[in-house]
Tab-separated table of C-alpha atoms and ligand atoms in Angstrom:
chain	number	residue	atom	x	y	z
B	1	MET	CA	-0.050	-0.030	-0.231
B	2	LYS	CA	1.070	3.592	-0.415
B	3	THR	CA	2.286	5.733	2.127
B	4	GLU	CA	0.643	8.871	2.326
B	5	ILE	CA	2.893	11.564	2.934
B	6	SER	CA	2.990	15.734	3.269
B	7	ILE	CA	5.560	18.031	2.918
B	8	GLU	CA	5.916	21.541	5.134
B	9	PHE	CA	7.191	24.732	2.977
B	10	PHE	CA	7.897	27.955	4.645
B	11	PRO	CA	7.321	31.151	3.044
B	12	PRO	CA	10.432	32.459	1.381
B	13	GLN	CA	11.027	36.460	2.106
B	14	THR	CA	12.884	37.374	-0.883
B	15	PRO	CA	12.027	36.508	-4.927
B	16	GLU	CA	14.695	34.199	-5.039
B	17	GLY	CA	13.774	31.846	-2.443
B	18	LEU	CA	10.071	31.564	-4.268
B	19	GLU	CA	11.789	30.911	-7.407
B	20	LYS	CA	14.072	28.242	-5.311
B	21	LEU	CA	10.872	27.153	-3.467
B	22	ARG	CA	9.257	26.577	-7.241
B	23	SER	CA	11.813	24.291	-8.119
B	24	THR	CA	11.830	22.518	-5.178
B	25	ARG	CA	8.199	21.671	-5.413
B	26	LYS	CA	8.131	20.785	-9.018
B	27	THR	CA	11.231	18.106	-7.447
B	28	LEU	CA	9.259	17.607	-4.835
B	29	ALA	CA	5.835	16.988	-6.839
B	30	LYS	CA	7.017	13.475	-8.364
B	31	LEU	CA	6.016	12.272	-4.366
B	32	ASN	CA	3.037	12.734	-5.117
B	33	PRO	CA	2.005	13.780	-1.763
B	34	THR	CA	-1.171	13.977	-0.636
B	35	PHE	CA	-0.879	17.845	0.546
B	36	PHE	CA	1.796	20.434	0.686
B	37	SER	CA	1.669	22.737	3.685
B	38	VAL	CA	2.834	26.284	4.379
B	39	THR	CA	3.572	27.718	7.798
B	40	TYR	CA	2.717	30.734	9.069
B	41	GLY	CA	4.873	33.294	11.158
B	42	ALA	CA	2.613	34.517	14.700
B	43	GLY	CA	0.689	37.404	14.669
B	44	GLY	CA	0.157	37.399	11.153
B	45	SER	CA	3.694	38.184	10.128
B	46	THR	CA	3.601	36.072	7.035
B	47	ARG	CA	0.248	36.114	5.982
B	48	GLU	CA	0.665	37.654	2.119
B	49	ARG	CA	3.371	35.555	2.075
B	50	THR	CA	2.108	32.213	3.428
B	51	PHE	CA	-1.441	32.626	0.963
B	52	ALA	CA	0.664	33.563	-2.118
B	53	VAL	CA	2.625	30.568	-1.969
B	54	VAL	CA	-0.397	28.677	-1.433
B	55	LYS	CA	-2.277	29.964	-4.456
B	56	GLU	CA	0.549	28.618	-6.732
B	57	ILE	CA	0.524	25.303	-4.738
B	58	ALA	CA	-3.220	25.327	-5.730
B	59	ALA	CA	-2.951	26.600	-8.949
B	60	GLU	CA	-0.144	23.984	-9.643
B	61	GLY	CA	-2.887	21.600	-8.619
B	62	PHE	CA	-2.142	20.285	-5.364
B	63	ASP	CA	-3.894	20.489	-2.434
B	64	ALA	CA	-2.146	23.053	0.008
B	65	ALA	CA	-2.751	23.380	3.928
B	66	PRO	CA	-1.709	26.838	5.342
B	67	HIS	CA	-0.717	26.896	8.634
B	68	LEU	CA	-2.969	29.221	10.798
B	69	SER	CA	-1.948	30.062	14.440
B	70	CYS	CA	-3.752	32.284	16.638
B	71	ILE	CA	-1.795	34.034	19.368
B	72	GLY	CA	-1.906	37.836	18.801
B	73	SER	CA	-4.617	37.276	16.865
B	74	THR	CA	-8.431	39.033	16.749
B	75	ARG	CA	-11.539	36.197	16.374
B	76	GLU	CA	-12.179	39.289	13.301
B	77	SER	CA	-8.508	38.869	11.687
B	78	ILE	CA	-8.724	35.166	11.714
B	79	ARG	CA	-12.231	35.216	10.443
B	80	GLU	CA	-11.257	37.343	7.022
B	81	ILE	CA	-8.027	34.891	6.830
B	82	LEU	CA	-10.251	31.844	6.475
B	83	ASN	CA	-12.883	33.725	4.592
B	84	GLU	CA	-9.723	34.559	1.788
B	85	TYR	CA	-8.584	30.755	1.809
B	86	LYS	CA	-12.574	29.607	1.746
B	87	ALA	CA	-12.777	32.056	-1.789
B	88	ALA	CA	-9.525	30.486	-3.104
B	89	GLY	CA	-11.506	26.981	-2.419
B	90	ILE	CA	-8.698	25.851	-0.116
B	91	LYS	CA	-10.118	23.097	1.945
B	92	ARG	CA	-7.097	22.138	4.597
B	93	THR	CA	-5.659	24.232	7.063
B	94	VAL	CA	-3.120	23.163	10.023
B	95	ALA	CA	-4.287	24.868	13.106
B	96	LEU	CA	-1.979	26.101	15.886
B	97	ARG	CA	-1.547	28.718	18.296
B	98	GLY	CA	2.092	29.607	17.464
B	99	ASP	CA	4.559	31.531	19.672
B	100	LEU	CA	4.009	35.264	19.925
B	101	PRO	CA	7.316	36.964	18.457
B	102	SER	CA	9.760	38.592	20.628
B	103	GLY	CA	8.703	42.052	21.413
B	104	MET	CA	4.826	41.577	20.167
B	105	ALA	CA	2.628	41.751	23.895
B	106	GLU	CA	-0.623	41.881	22.971
B	107	THR	CA	-1.619	37.919	23.509
B	108	GLY	CA	-4.887	39.003	21.535
B	109	GLU	CA	-8.403	36.946	21.844
B	110	PHE	CA	-7.322	33.130	21.273
B	111	ARG	CA	-5.024	31.281	24.365
B	112	TYR	CA	-4.696	28.091	23.016
B	113	ALA	CA	-5.086	26.357	19.628
B	114	ASN	CA	-8.301	24.698	21.167
B	115	GLU	CA	-10.108	27.250	20.844
B	116	LEU	CA	-9.224	28.092	17.193
B	117	VAL	CA	-9.993	25.004	15.847
B	118	GLU	CA	-13.485	25.238	17.894
B	119	PHE	CA	-13.471	28.654	16.111
B	120	ILE	CA	-12.878	27.764	12.878
B	121	ARG	CA	-15.668	24.984	12.769
B	122	ALA	CA	-18.149	27.491	14.406
B	123	GLU	CA	-17.428	30.029	11.783
B	124	THR	CA	-17.161	27.906	8.237
B	125	GLY	CA	-18.689	23.902	9.640
B	126	ASP	CA	-16.907	21.007	7.509
B	127	TRP	CA	-15.110	23.206	5.292
B	128	PHE	CA	-12.199	22.684	6.497
B	129	SER	CA	-9.987	19.773	7.059
B	130	ILE	CA	-8.173	20.512	10.381
B	131	GLU	CA	-5.161	19.303	11.341
B	132	VAL	CA	-3.122	19.875	14.821
B	133	ALA	CA	-0.105	19.750	16.165
B	134	ALA	CA	1.081	16.919	18.981
B	135	TYR	CA	4.083	16.685	20.794
B	136	PRO	CA	5.302	13.224	21.695
B	137	GLU	CA	8.171	14.120	23.231
B	138	TRP	CA	5.552	16.830	25.019
B	139	HIS	CA	5.312	20.748	24.778
B	140	PRO	CA	8.190	22.290	25.885
B	141	GLN	CA	5.654	24.963	28.060
B	142	ALA	CA	2.893	22.089	29.300
B	143	LYS	CA	2.709	21.640	33.029
B	144	SER	CA	3.127	17.988	32.957
B	145	PRO	CA	2.871	15.188	30.740
B	146	LYS	CA	-0.883	14.292	31.864
B	147	ASP	CA	-1.803	18.256	31.264
B	148	ASP	CA	-0.182	18.448	27.591
B	149	LEU	CA	-2.143	15.141	26.663
B	150	GLN	CA	-5.760	16.531	27.797
B	151	ALA	CA	-4.694	20.034	26.081
B	152	PHE	CA	-3.880	17.638	23.013
B	153	ALA	CA	-7.153	15.711	23.295
B	154	ARG	CA	-9.231	19.402	23.630
B	155	LYS	CA	-7.897	20.139	20.603
B	156	MET	CA	-9.044	16.584	18.881
B	157	ASN	CA	-12.594	16.840	20.617
B	158	ALA	CA	-12.968	20.895	19.343
B	159	GLY	CA	-13.268	19.001	15.930
B	160	ALA	CA	-9.733	18.492	14.379
B	161	ASN	CA	-9.405	15.671	11.780
B	162	SER	CA	-6.038	14.591	12.292
B	163	ALA	CA	-2.399	15.499	14.121
B	164	ILE	CA	0.932	16.291	12.988
B	165	THR	CA	3.588	15.394	15.069
B	166	GLN	CA	6.643	17.790	16.282
B	167	TYR	CA	9.202	16.142	14.401
B	168	PHE	CA	11.573	13.957	17.044
B	169	PHE	CA	13.999	10.653	16.708
B	170	ASN	CA	12.996	8.607	19.035
B	171	ALA	CA	9.798	6.045	17.766
B	172	ASP	CA	9.272	4.730	20.745
B	173	ALA	CA	7.922	8.113	22.015
B	174	TYR	CA	5.950	8.159	19.258
B	175	PHE	CA	4.444	5.321	19.890
B	176	HIS	CA	3.065	5.900	23.614
B	177	PHE	CA	1.688	8.513	23.157
B	178	VAL	CA	-0.480	7.283	19.978
B	179	GLU	CA	-1.414	4.676	22.744
B	180	GLU	CA	-2.026	6.908	24.918
B	181	ALA	CA	-4.267	9.111	23.043
B	182	SER	CA	-5.947	6.736	21.896
B	183	ALA	CA	-6.421	5.632	25.993
B	184	LEU	CA	-8.118	8.427	25.468
B	185	GLY	CA	-10.952	7.635	22.660
B	186	ILE	CA	-8.777	9.409	20.023
B	187	VAL	CA	-8.486	7.271	17.157
B	188	ALA	CA	-7.913	10.095	14.540
B	189	PRO	CA	-4.531	9.627	12.683
B	190	ILE	CA	-1.692	10.850	14.428
B	191	ILE	CA	1.148	11.807	11.297
B	192	PRO	CA	4.453	11.672	12.522
B	193	GLY	CA	6.841	14.940	11.554
B	194	ILE	CA	10.011	14.045	9.759
B	195	MET	CA	12.626	16.188	9.994
B	196	PRO	CA	15.588	15.529	7.551
B	197	ILE	CA	18.798	16.198	8.944
B	198	ALA	CA	21.049	18.680	6.813
B	199	GLY	CA	23.497	19.366	9.459
B	200	PHE	CA	24.035	19.427	13.277
B	201	THR	CA	24.731	22.332	14.957
B	202	LYS	CA	21.202	24.119	13.558
B	203	LEU	CA	19.504	20.771	14.211
B	204	ALA	CA	20.852	20.795	17.983
B	205	ARG	CA	19.820	24.372	18.604
B	206	PHE	CA	16.478	24.274	17.109
B	207	SER	CA	15.887	20.938	18.555
B	208	ASP	CA	17.037	22.363	22.296
B	209	ALA	CA	14.242	25.145	21.773
B	210	CYS	CA	10.906	22.788	20.521
B	211	GLY	CA	11.450	19.961	23.417
B	212	THR	CA	13.108	17.293	20.770
B	213	ASP	CA	15.472	15.155	22.114
B	214	ILE	CA	18.567	13.833	20.056
B	215	PRO	CA	19.458	10.503	21.649
B	216	ARG	CA	22.887	11.069	23.228
B	217	TRP	CA	24.319	8.145	20.647
B	218	MET	CA	23.475	10.329	17.781
B	219	ARG	CA	24.854	13.460	19.266
B	220	LYS	CA	28.042	12.038	19.551
B	221	LYS	CA	28.178	10.535	16.323
B	222	PHE	CA	27.657	13.731	14.794
B	223	GLU	CA	30.006	15.794	16.890
B	224	SER	CA	32.580	13.471	15.828
B	225	TYR	CA	32.345	14.385	12.338
B	226	GLY	CA	32.967	18.040	12.699
B	227	ASP	CA	32.854	19.986	9.508
B	228	ASP	CA	32.656	16.838	7.849
B	229	THR	CA	29.487	17.555	6.124
B	230	ASP	CA	29.330	14.824	3.445
B	231	SER	CA	29.729	12.250	6.632
B	232	ILE	CA	26.803	14.293	8.461
B	233	ARG	CA	24.635	13.841	5.609
B	234	ALA	CA	24.956	10.162	5.159
B	235	PHE	CA	24.368	9.344	8.652
B	236	GLY	CA	21.305	11.600	9.098
B	237	LEU	CA	19.726	10.133	6.255
B	238	ASP	CA	20.367	6.522	7.532
B	239	VAL	CA	18.747	7.660	10.812
B	240	VAL	CA	16.208	9.212	9.337
B	241	THR	CA	15.343	6.544	6.862
B	242	GLU	CA	15.502	4.021	9.736
B	243	LEU	CA	13.045	6.225	11.803
B	244	CYS	CA	10.231	6.419	9.022
B	245	GLU	CA	10.711	2.503	8.784
B	246	ARG	CA	10.318	1.839	12.121
B	247	LEU	CA	7.405	4.362	12.167
B	248	LEU	CA	5.561	2.786	9.371
B	249	LYS	CA	6.158	-0.769	10.496
B	250	GLY	CA	4.431	0.076	13.609
B	251	GLY	CA	1.343	1.632	11.999
B	252	ALA	CA	1.713	4.780	11.560
B	253	PRO	CA	-0.645	6.273	9.212
B	254	GLY	CA	1.892	8.688	7.154
B	255	LEU	CA	4.727	10.731	7.378
B	256	HIS	CA	4.691	14.509	6.907
B	257	PHE	CA	8.348	15.694	5.976
B	258	TYR	CA	9.954	19.004	7.670
B	259	SER	CA	11.537	20.178	3.970
B	260	MET	CA	12.758	23.263	5.274
B	261	ASN	CA	12.419	24.084	1.365
B	262	GLN	CA	15.151	22.000	0.253
B	263	ALA	CA	13.993	19.143	-1.839
B	264	ALA	CA	16.853	16.701	-1.577
B	265	LEU	CA	17.106	14.623	1.749
B	266	THR	CA	13.175	14.226	1.275
B	267	THR	CA	13.369	13.138	-1.769
B	268	GLU	CA	16.190	10.890	-1.201
B	269	ILE	CA	14.470	9.042	2.059
B	270	CYS	CA	11.064	8.244	0.200
B	271	GLN	CA	13.281	6.752	-2.487
B	272	ARG	CA	15.229	4.538	0.036
B	273	LEU	CA	11.575	3.843	1.980
B	274	ASP	CA	10.443	2.945	-1.984
X	301	FAD	P1	-1.541	24.747	21.889
X	301	FAD	O1	-1.897	23.590	21.691
X	301	FAD	O2	-2.557	25.542	22.833
X	301	FAD	O3	-0.509	24.056	23.610
X	301	FAD	C1	0.907	25.101	24.036
X	301	FAD	C2	0.754	25.042	25.393
X	301	FAD	O4	-0.305	25.334	26.013
X	301	FAD	C3	1.463	23.224	25.918
X	301	FAD	O5	1.943	23.293	26.336
X	301	FAD	C4	-0.134	22.967	25.626
X	301	FAD	O6	0.051	21.775	26.897
X	301	FAD	C5	-0.564	24.030	27.046
X	301	FAD	N1	-2.124	24.192	27.123
X	301	FAD	C6	-2.878	24.488	25.755
X	301	FAD	N2	-4.208	24.196	26.481
X	301	FAD	C7	-4.565	24.608	27.735
X	301	FAD	C8	-4.964	25.217	28.954
X	301	FAD	N3	-6.539	25.054	28.787
X	301	FAD	N4	-4.585	25.435	29.935
X	301	FAD	C9	-2.940	25.253	30.195
X	301	FAD	N5	-2.132	24.963	28.764
X	301	FAD	C10	-2.345	24.527	27.895
X	301	FAD	N6	4.256	27.771	15.092
X	301	FAD	C11	4.147	29.036	14.024
X	301	FAD	O7	3.963	30.111	14.825
X	301	FAD	N7	3.663	28.671	12.596
X	301	FAD	C12	4.030	27.450	12.006
X	301	FAD	O8	2.970	27.636	10.807
X	301	FAD	C13	3.868	26.642	12.851
X	301	FAD	N8	3.670	25.215	12.337
X	301	FAD	C14	4.069	23.899	13.354
X	301	FAD	C15	3.025	22.640	12.448
X	301	FAD	C16	3.229	21.773	13.557
X	301	FAD	C17	3.241	20.168	12.820
X	301	FAD	C18	4.303	21.677	14.661
X	301	FAD	C19	4.114	20.086	15.708
X	301	FAD	C20	4.372	23.327	15.644
X	301	FAD	C21	4.135	24.114	14.638
X	301	FAD	N9	4.513	25.319	14.814
X	301	FAD	C22	4.704	26.585	14.573
X	301	FAD	C23	4.613	25.832	16.398
X	301	FAD	C24	3.670	25.537	17.346
X	301	FAD	O9	2.900	26.988	17.001
X	301	FAD	C25	4.143	25.768	18.817
X	301	FAD	O10	4.777	24.792	19.143
X	301	FAD	C26	3.827	26.503	19.970
X	301	FAD	O11	4.449	26.683	20.892
X	301	FAD	C27	2.462	25.603	20.309
X	301	FAD	O12	1.044	25.453	19.222
X	301	FAD	P2	0.031	24.247	19.469
X	301	FAD	O13	-1.018	24.830	18.362
X	301	FAD	O14	1.092	23.351	19.554
X	301	FAD	O15	0.010	25.094	21.034
C-alpha cells in the first residue's frame, strides 16, 4: 500500500527564495504528496506570503494546507483569513497557537489552539479539514505530560481531523503517545513529523528550543564528524530513513516531512523507503 506523505514549506522572503521554492516543489511533486503545507508567522507576520505560496500550490493542482496560528490575533482577523482561503477553494488548514514573536506583548483573543479549532468549526462548519500539532516528547511549556495530553485531546475534541507531530528521533516516544491518546478515545490519525537532517549545529539548537531529544548516541556521532558535511548527511539519512521504516512498520498512518524548502533529502528518504 502506498504511504501517504505530506510536505511542509515556509514562505520565502525574497523573489529568489520563491523561485527556488517553485523548483523544489516541482521535484517534490514527483513524490505525489497528499498535500503541501505552508507555515504561518505568529501574529500574522507572513499572512500575505503564506497566502501567495498557498495559491501557487493550488494553481499547480495540489492540495495546499496553510498553517494558521492564533496567538496575537483577533477573531475578526482570523475570520478574514478563513474567508480568503474559502474563496480561494482551500479546504485544509493546520491550526496552531503559535508563539508570540519577541517584542510582541499582545496575546490577542485566543489563548490556545483548541480555541482556534472551535472558532474555525463555528465559522466555517465542515469546510476545512483541520490538522493540529502533537508533541510525543511533550510541548516545552506543558505543565506535565498529563496536562499536555489533555490539551491535545481538547484540540482533537474541538473538531480536528488529524494531527501532525513535532519532529522526534525516538520512535518509542511516538508509539507511547499514540497509545495514550488512543486510551483517551482519540482514534484520528497522528502523523509523525519527520525532520531530514541537513546539518547538526542548527538541528541541535532548534531541537533544544522545541523540546526534541537528540539521543546521546546520535549526538556523539554527529559531533565526531566535526565539519565533515558528507558524513553528517550520510549518517542523518540513515538515521531518519530507519526511523521512518520503524514508524511505518509500527502502524504510523503516513509521514509529514519538514522539508525546510529543500527537495534532496526528503526525496532520497522517500526513494530509500520505496
Ligand atoms: P497549544 O495546543 O495551544 O499548546 C500550547 C501549550 O499550551 C502546550 O504546552 C499545552 O500543553 C498548553 N495548553 C494548551 N491548552 C491549555 C490550557 N487550557 N491551559 C493550560 N495550558 C494549556 N508555529 C508557528 O508559529 N507557525 C507555524 O506555521 C507552525 N507550524 C507548526 C506545525 C507543526 C506540525 C507543529 C508541531 C508545530 C508548528 N508550530 C508553528 C509551532 C507551534 O506553534 C508551537 O509549538 C507553539 O508553541 C504551540 O502551538 P500549539 O498549536 O501546539 O499550541
